[in-house]
Tab-separated table of C-alpha atoms in Angstrom:
chain	number	residue	atom	x	y	z
A	1	MET	CA	40.788	-17.793	8.163
A	2	THR	CA	39.537	-20.264	4.900
A	3	VAL	CA	36.160	-21.437	4.539
A	4	LEU	CA	35.935	-24.526	2.408
A	5	SER	CA	32.412	-25.545	0.865
A	6	SER	CA	30.735	-27.842	-1.570
A	7	ASN	CA	27.562	-28.764	-2.824
A	8	VAL	CA	25.537	-31.852	-3.748
A	9	ASN	CA	23.336	-31.736	-6.634
A	10	ALA	CA	20.002	-34.324	-6.739
A	11	GLN	CA	17.236	-34.467	-8.302
A	12	TYR	CA	14.296	-35.369	-6.001
A	13	PHE	CA	10.952	-36.736	-7.919
A	14	PRO	CA	8.269	-39.123	-5.744
A	15	ASP	CA	8.567	-43.153	-6.742
A	16	SER	CA	5.421	-44.622	-7.825
A	17	PHE	CA	2.675	-44.156	-5.186
A	18	GLY	CA	3.349	-46.450	-1.943
A	19	LYS	CA	6.761	-47.094	-2.973
A	20	GLY	CA	8.468	-44.133	-1.011
A	21	LEU	CA	9.871	-40.733	-1.745
A	22	LYS	CA	13.359	-41.363	-3.923
A	23	VAL	CA	16.574	-39.123	-4.375
A	24	VAL	CA	19.016	-39.063	-7.279
A	25	GLY	CA	22.111	-37.396	-7.654
A	26	LYS	CA	22.084	-35.686	-10.733
A	27	ASP	CA	25.538	-37.562	-11.453
A	28	SER	CA	23.959	-40.981	-10.629
A	29	THR	CA	26.596	-41.285	-8.347
A	30	PHE	CA	23.756	-41.810	-5.356
A	31	ALA	CA	20.467	-42.685	-4.264
A	32	ILE	CA	18.737	-42.666	-1.389
A	33	ARG	CA	14.674	-43.949	-1.153
A	34	PHE	CA	13.098	-43.052	1.962
A	35	GLY	CA	9.738	-44.979	2.838
A	36	LEU	CA	7.061	-44.976	5.890
A	37	ARG	CA	4.387	-47.449	6.693
A	38	PHE	CA	2.515	-48.973	9.494
A	39	GLN	CA	-0.428	-51.632	10.114
A	40	THR	CA	-3.545	-51.488	12.304
A	41	LEU	CA	-4.927	-54.943	13.935
A	42	MET	CA	-8.469	-55.176	15.700
A	43	SER	CA	-8.782	-58.244	17.771
A	44	ASN	CA	-12.279	-59.991	19.060
A	45	GLY	CA	-12.163	-63.092	21.375
A	46	TRP	CA	-14.814	-64.910	22.896
A	47	ASP	CA	-14.481	-67.851	25.814
A	48	VAL	CA	-17.000	-70.410	25.318
A	49	THR	CA	-17.761	-73.655	27.788
A	50	ASN	CA	-19.078	-76.533	27.570
A	51	ASP	CA	-19.591	-76.430	23.384
A	52	ASP	CA	-22.545	-74.481	24.258
A	53	LEU	CA	-22.308	-71.474	21.761
A	54	SER	CA	-25.581	-69.826	23.679
A	55	LYS	CA	-23.021	-69.683	27.126
A	56	ILE	CA	-20.041	-66.990	25.813
A	57	GLY	CA	-18.114	-66.211	28.839
A	58	ASN	CA	-15.647	-63.221	28.594
A	59	HIS	CA	-15.369	-61.387	25.639
A	60	GLU	CA	-11.851	-58.988	24.725
A	61	SER	CA	-11.566	-56.442	21.847
A	62	SER	CA	-8.821	-54.116	21.078
A	63	PHE	CA	-6.744	-52.273	18.486
A	64	LEU	CA	-3.043	-52.285	18.016
A	65	LEU	CA	-0.668	-51.016	15.995
A	66	ARG	CA	0.887	-54.062	15.169
A	67	ARG	CA	3.578	-52.806	12.778
A	68	SER	CA	5.493	-49.381	12.083
A	69	ARG	CA	8.353	-49.136	9.787
A	70	PHE	CA	10.637	-47.023	8.501
A	71	LYS	CA	13.329	-47.584	5.722
A	72	PHE	CA	15.701	-46.450	3.416
A	73	ASP	CA	17.534	-48.068	1.028
A	74	GLY	CA	19.354	-47.033	-2.605
A	75	PHE	CA	23.143	-47.753	-4.035
A	76	ILE	CA	26.008	-45.794	-3.685
A	77	LEU	CA	28.403	-45.201	-6.469
A	78	ASN	CA	26.695	-47.119	-8.947
A	79	PRO	CA	23.459	-49.392	-9.047
A	80	LYS	CA	25.464	-52.686	-8.141
A	81	LEU	CA	26.596	-51.303	-4.455
A	82	SER	CA	23.240	-50.675	-2.650
A	83	TYR	CA	22.053	-50.861	1.022
A	84	LYS	CA	19.309	-50.512	3.138
A	85	LEU	CA	18.352	-49.483	6.985
A	86	GLU	CA	14.815	-50.338	8.145
A	87	PHE	CA	13.650	-49.498	11.485
A	88	SER	CA	10.774	-50.652	14.001
A	89	LEU	CA	8.797	-47.718	15.411
A	90	SER	CA	5.789	-49.365	16.714
A	91	ASN	CA	5.949	-51.067	20.500
A	92	ARG	CA	4.828	-54.725	19.403
A	93	ASP	CA	6.984	-54.377	16.616
A	94	GLN	CA	10.095	-53.764	18.960
A	95	LEU	CA	10.605	-57.391	20.142
A	96	GLY	CA	13.013	-58.335	22.808
A	97	GLY	CA	13.823	-55.610	25.746
A	98	HIS	CA	13.426	-57.841	28.577
A	99	ASN	CA	16.193	-60.323	28.482
A	100	ALA	CA	20.183	-60.050	28.481
A	101	GLU	CA	20.362	-61.335	24.877
A	102	HIS	CA	18.967	-58.401	23.487
A	103	GLY	CA	20.909	-56.359	26.275
A	104	PHE	CA	17.590	-55.314	27.956
A	105	THR	CA	17.120	-52.830	24.916
A	106	PRO	CA	13.802	-53.047	22.509
A	107	LEU	CA	14.935	-53.821	18.592
A	108	TYR	CA	14.510	-51.235	17.165
A	109	MET	CA	17.094	-52.064	13.677
A	110	ARG	CA	15.551	-54.346	11.387
A	111	ASP	CA	17.982	-54.517	8.846
A	112	ALA	CA	21.102	-53.068	8.062
A	113	TYR	CA	23.126	-54.102	5.271
A	114	VAL	CA	25.223	-53.353	2.305
A	115	LYS	CA	25.231	-55.853	-0.886
A	116	TRP	CA	27.473	-55.648	-3.894
A	117	ASN	CA	26.874	-57.464	-7.191
A	118	PHE	CA	30.758	-58.230	-7.587
A	119	TYR	CA	30.662	-60.512	-10.509
A	120	LYS	CA	28.246	-60.910	-13.479
A	121	ASN	CA	25.151	-62.952	-11.712
A	122	PHE	CA	26.996	-63.085	-8.261
A	123	SER	CA	26.504	-60.742	-5.237
A	124	ILE	CA	27.334	-60.919	-1.572
A	125	ARG	CA	25.294	-58.963	1.230
A	126	ALA	CA	27.033	-58.089	4.626
A	127	GLY	CA	25.352	-57.199	7.609
A	128	GLN	CA	21.749	-58.139	9.789
A	129	GLY	CA	18.888	-58.836	6.938
A	130	LYS	CA	16.399	-61.938	6.270
A	131	LEU	CA	17.729	-65.406	6.216
A	132	PRO	CA	17.542	-66.971	2.866
A	133	GLY	CA	14.924	-69.472	4.365
A	134	ASN	CA	11.185	-70.300	3.531
A	135	ARG	CA	9.504	-68.372	1.055
A	136	GLU	CA	6.913	-66.979	3.847
A	137	ARG	CA	9.560	-65.372	5.751
A	138	VAL	CA	11.074	-63.543	2.989
A	139	ILE	CA	8.428	-61.740	1.661
A	140	SER	CA	7.653	-58.450	3.340
A	141	SER	CA	5.018	-58.406	5.814
A	142	ALA	CA	3.902	-55.149	3.213
A	143	ASN	CA	2.745	-57.657	1.190
A	144	LEU	CA	0.976	-60.097	2.889
A	145	GLN	CA	-2.332	-61.174	1.919
A	146	LEU	CA	-3.505	-62.557	5.148
A	147	VAL	CA	-3.330	-60.436	8.520
A	148	ASP	CA	0.153	-62.507	9.131
A	149	ARG	CA	1.957	-65.464	8.862
A	150	SER	CA	1.167	-68.888	9.595
A	151	ILE	CA	1.905	-70.137	13.790
A	152	LEU	CA	4.316	-72.389	11.970
A	153	ASN	CA	6.479	-69.715	10.404
A	154	SER	CA	6.359	-67.955	13.959
A	155	LYS	CA	7.926	-71.264	15.377
A	156	PHE	CA	10.487	-72.546	12.832
A	157	ASN	CA	12.372	-69.337	11.640
A	158	ILE	CA	15.351	-67.691	12.940
A	159	ASP	CA	14.376	-64.417	10.735
A	160	ARG	CA	16.802	-61.769	10.416
A	161	ASP	CA	20.489	-62.513	11.616
A	162	LEU	CA	23.715	-61.049	11.112
A	163	GLY	CA	26.489	-62.400	8.664
A	164	LEU	CA	26.967	-62.786	5.122
A	165	VAL	CA	24.400	-64.561	1.695
A	166	VAL	CA	25.777	-65.298	-1.498
A	167	ASP	CA	23.639	-65.243	-4.156
A	168	HIS	CA	23.169	-65.971	-7.947
A	169	HIS	CA	21.425	-67.315	-10.727
A	170	PHE	CA	21.705	-68.722	-14.320
A	171	LYS	CA	19.785	-70.001	-17.515
A	172	ILE	CA	19.347	-73.312	-18.656
A	173	GLY	CA	18.442	-72.741	-22.410
A	174	GLU	CA	15.927	-70.095	-23.072
A	175	ASN	CA	13.857	-70.182	-19.427
A	176	PHE	CA	14.869	-72.384	-17.448
A	177	THR	CA	16.070	-70.272	-14.197
A	178	PHE	CA	17.882	-71.490	-11.893
A	179	LYS	CA	18.693	-69.445	-8.275
A	180	GLU	CA	21.223	-70.192	-5.355
A	181	ILE	CA	21.283	-68.739	-2.161
A	182	VAL	CA	23.485	-69.489	0.858
A	183	SER	CA	24.403	-67.849	3.807
A	184	MET	CA	26.669	-67.919	7.026
A	185	SER	CA	25.454	-66.520	9.971
A	186	ASN	CA	25.752	-66.101	13.741
A	187	GLY	CA	22.106	-68.404	14.412
A	188	GLU	CA	21.349	-66.158	17.090
A	189	GLY	CA	18.702	-64.521	15.636
A	190	ILE	CA	18.123	-60.610	15.380
A	191	GLY	CA	19.618	-58.151	17.691
A	192	ILE	CA	21.811	-60.317	19.990
A	193	THR	CA	24.220	-58.935	22.431
A	194	GLY	CA	24.961	-61.538	24.878
A	195	ASN	CA	25.077	-64.942	25.507
A	196	ASN	CA	25.678	-66.299	22.501
A	197	ILE	CA	26.479	-70.168	22.339
A	198	GLY	CA	28.799	-70.183	19.664
A	199	GLY	CA	29.004	-71.913	16.166
A	200	TYR	CA	27.368	-70.825	13.021
A	201	ASP	CA	24.149	-70.934	11.249
A	202	TYR	CA	24.210	-72.293	7.411
A	203	THR	CA	20.914	-71.924	4.852
A	204	PHE	CA	21.040	-72.806	1.579
A	205	ARG	CA	18.194	-72.451	-0.951
A	206	LEU	CA	17.523	-73.426	-4.376
A	207	GLU	CA	14.941	-72.413	-6.921
A	208	MET	CA	14.176	-73.855	-9.992
A	209	LEU	CA	11.962	-71.803	-12.108
A	210	PRO	CA	11.174	-73.995	-16.027
A	211	PHE	CA	9.571	-71.209	-17.337
A	212	GLY	CA	11.585	-67.984	-15.949
A	213	ASN	CA	11.088	-65.407	-13.729
A	214	PHE	CA	7.627	-64.497	-12.791
A	215	LYS	CA	6.504	-60.712	-13.936
A	216	SER	CA	6.754	-58.128	-11.607
A	217	LYS	CA	8.857	-60.020	-8.855
A	218	GLY	CA	5.745	-62.049	-8.871
A	219	ASP	CA	6.677	-64.899	-6.530
A	220	TYR	CA	9.238	-63.099	-4.450
A	221	LEU	CA	8.867	-59.869	-3.018
A	222	ASP	CA	11.051	-58.405	-0.368
């Protein structure tokens, strides 16, 4: 009987504080970074009748685990071929689970995609992730300066979807930067497994930065 075995050599080291634990192959052919975060929320509510602040009715107070996420990302073969997986862990974060469109199951999977920088400044992403819509939606909840996004954002965006995203950037002159992002997706939203009404969603975004890119991803955090 012959037993075959192989060893995978990697080096382990922590990224900067708050950015997870990173593992990189010694030959730099792969990398993976693990991250875990959670967000708690305390809320209070009072019923005030007849515009008389001295007559306060029912009072409600509660604590909530608003978000809890586990994710890992990295690259395969070289940094031009990257990937990301992100999961929801808290009940409040697992939207769906109560209707046929989601198969009566919780939405554990948030992001699941691969991204390939296939030619110079062109990249293509395939899988489930955020659509390139408004800036408020694309910025990660880990980087919000307020408790949550606006009510307007919750009503007029499709969040994540399954499909293809192509992005490109170029410069005119020394600093003037243009970024174009276009996507084609199901148009049904995250985790839809049934009752697809057909057709596709097309999203386009153009950014113009006359003074060049912000430092440290200043205007665009994900």
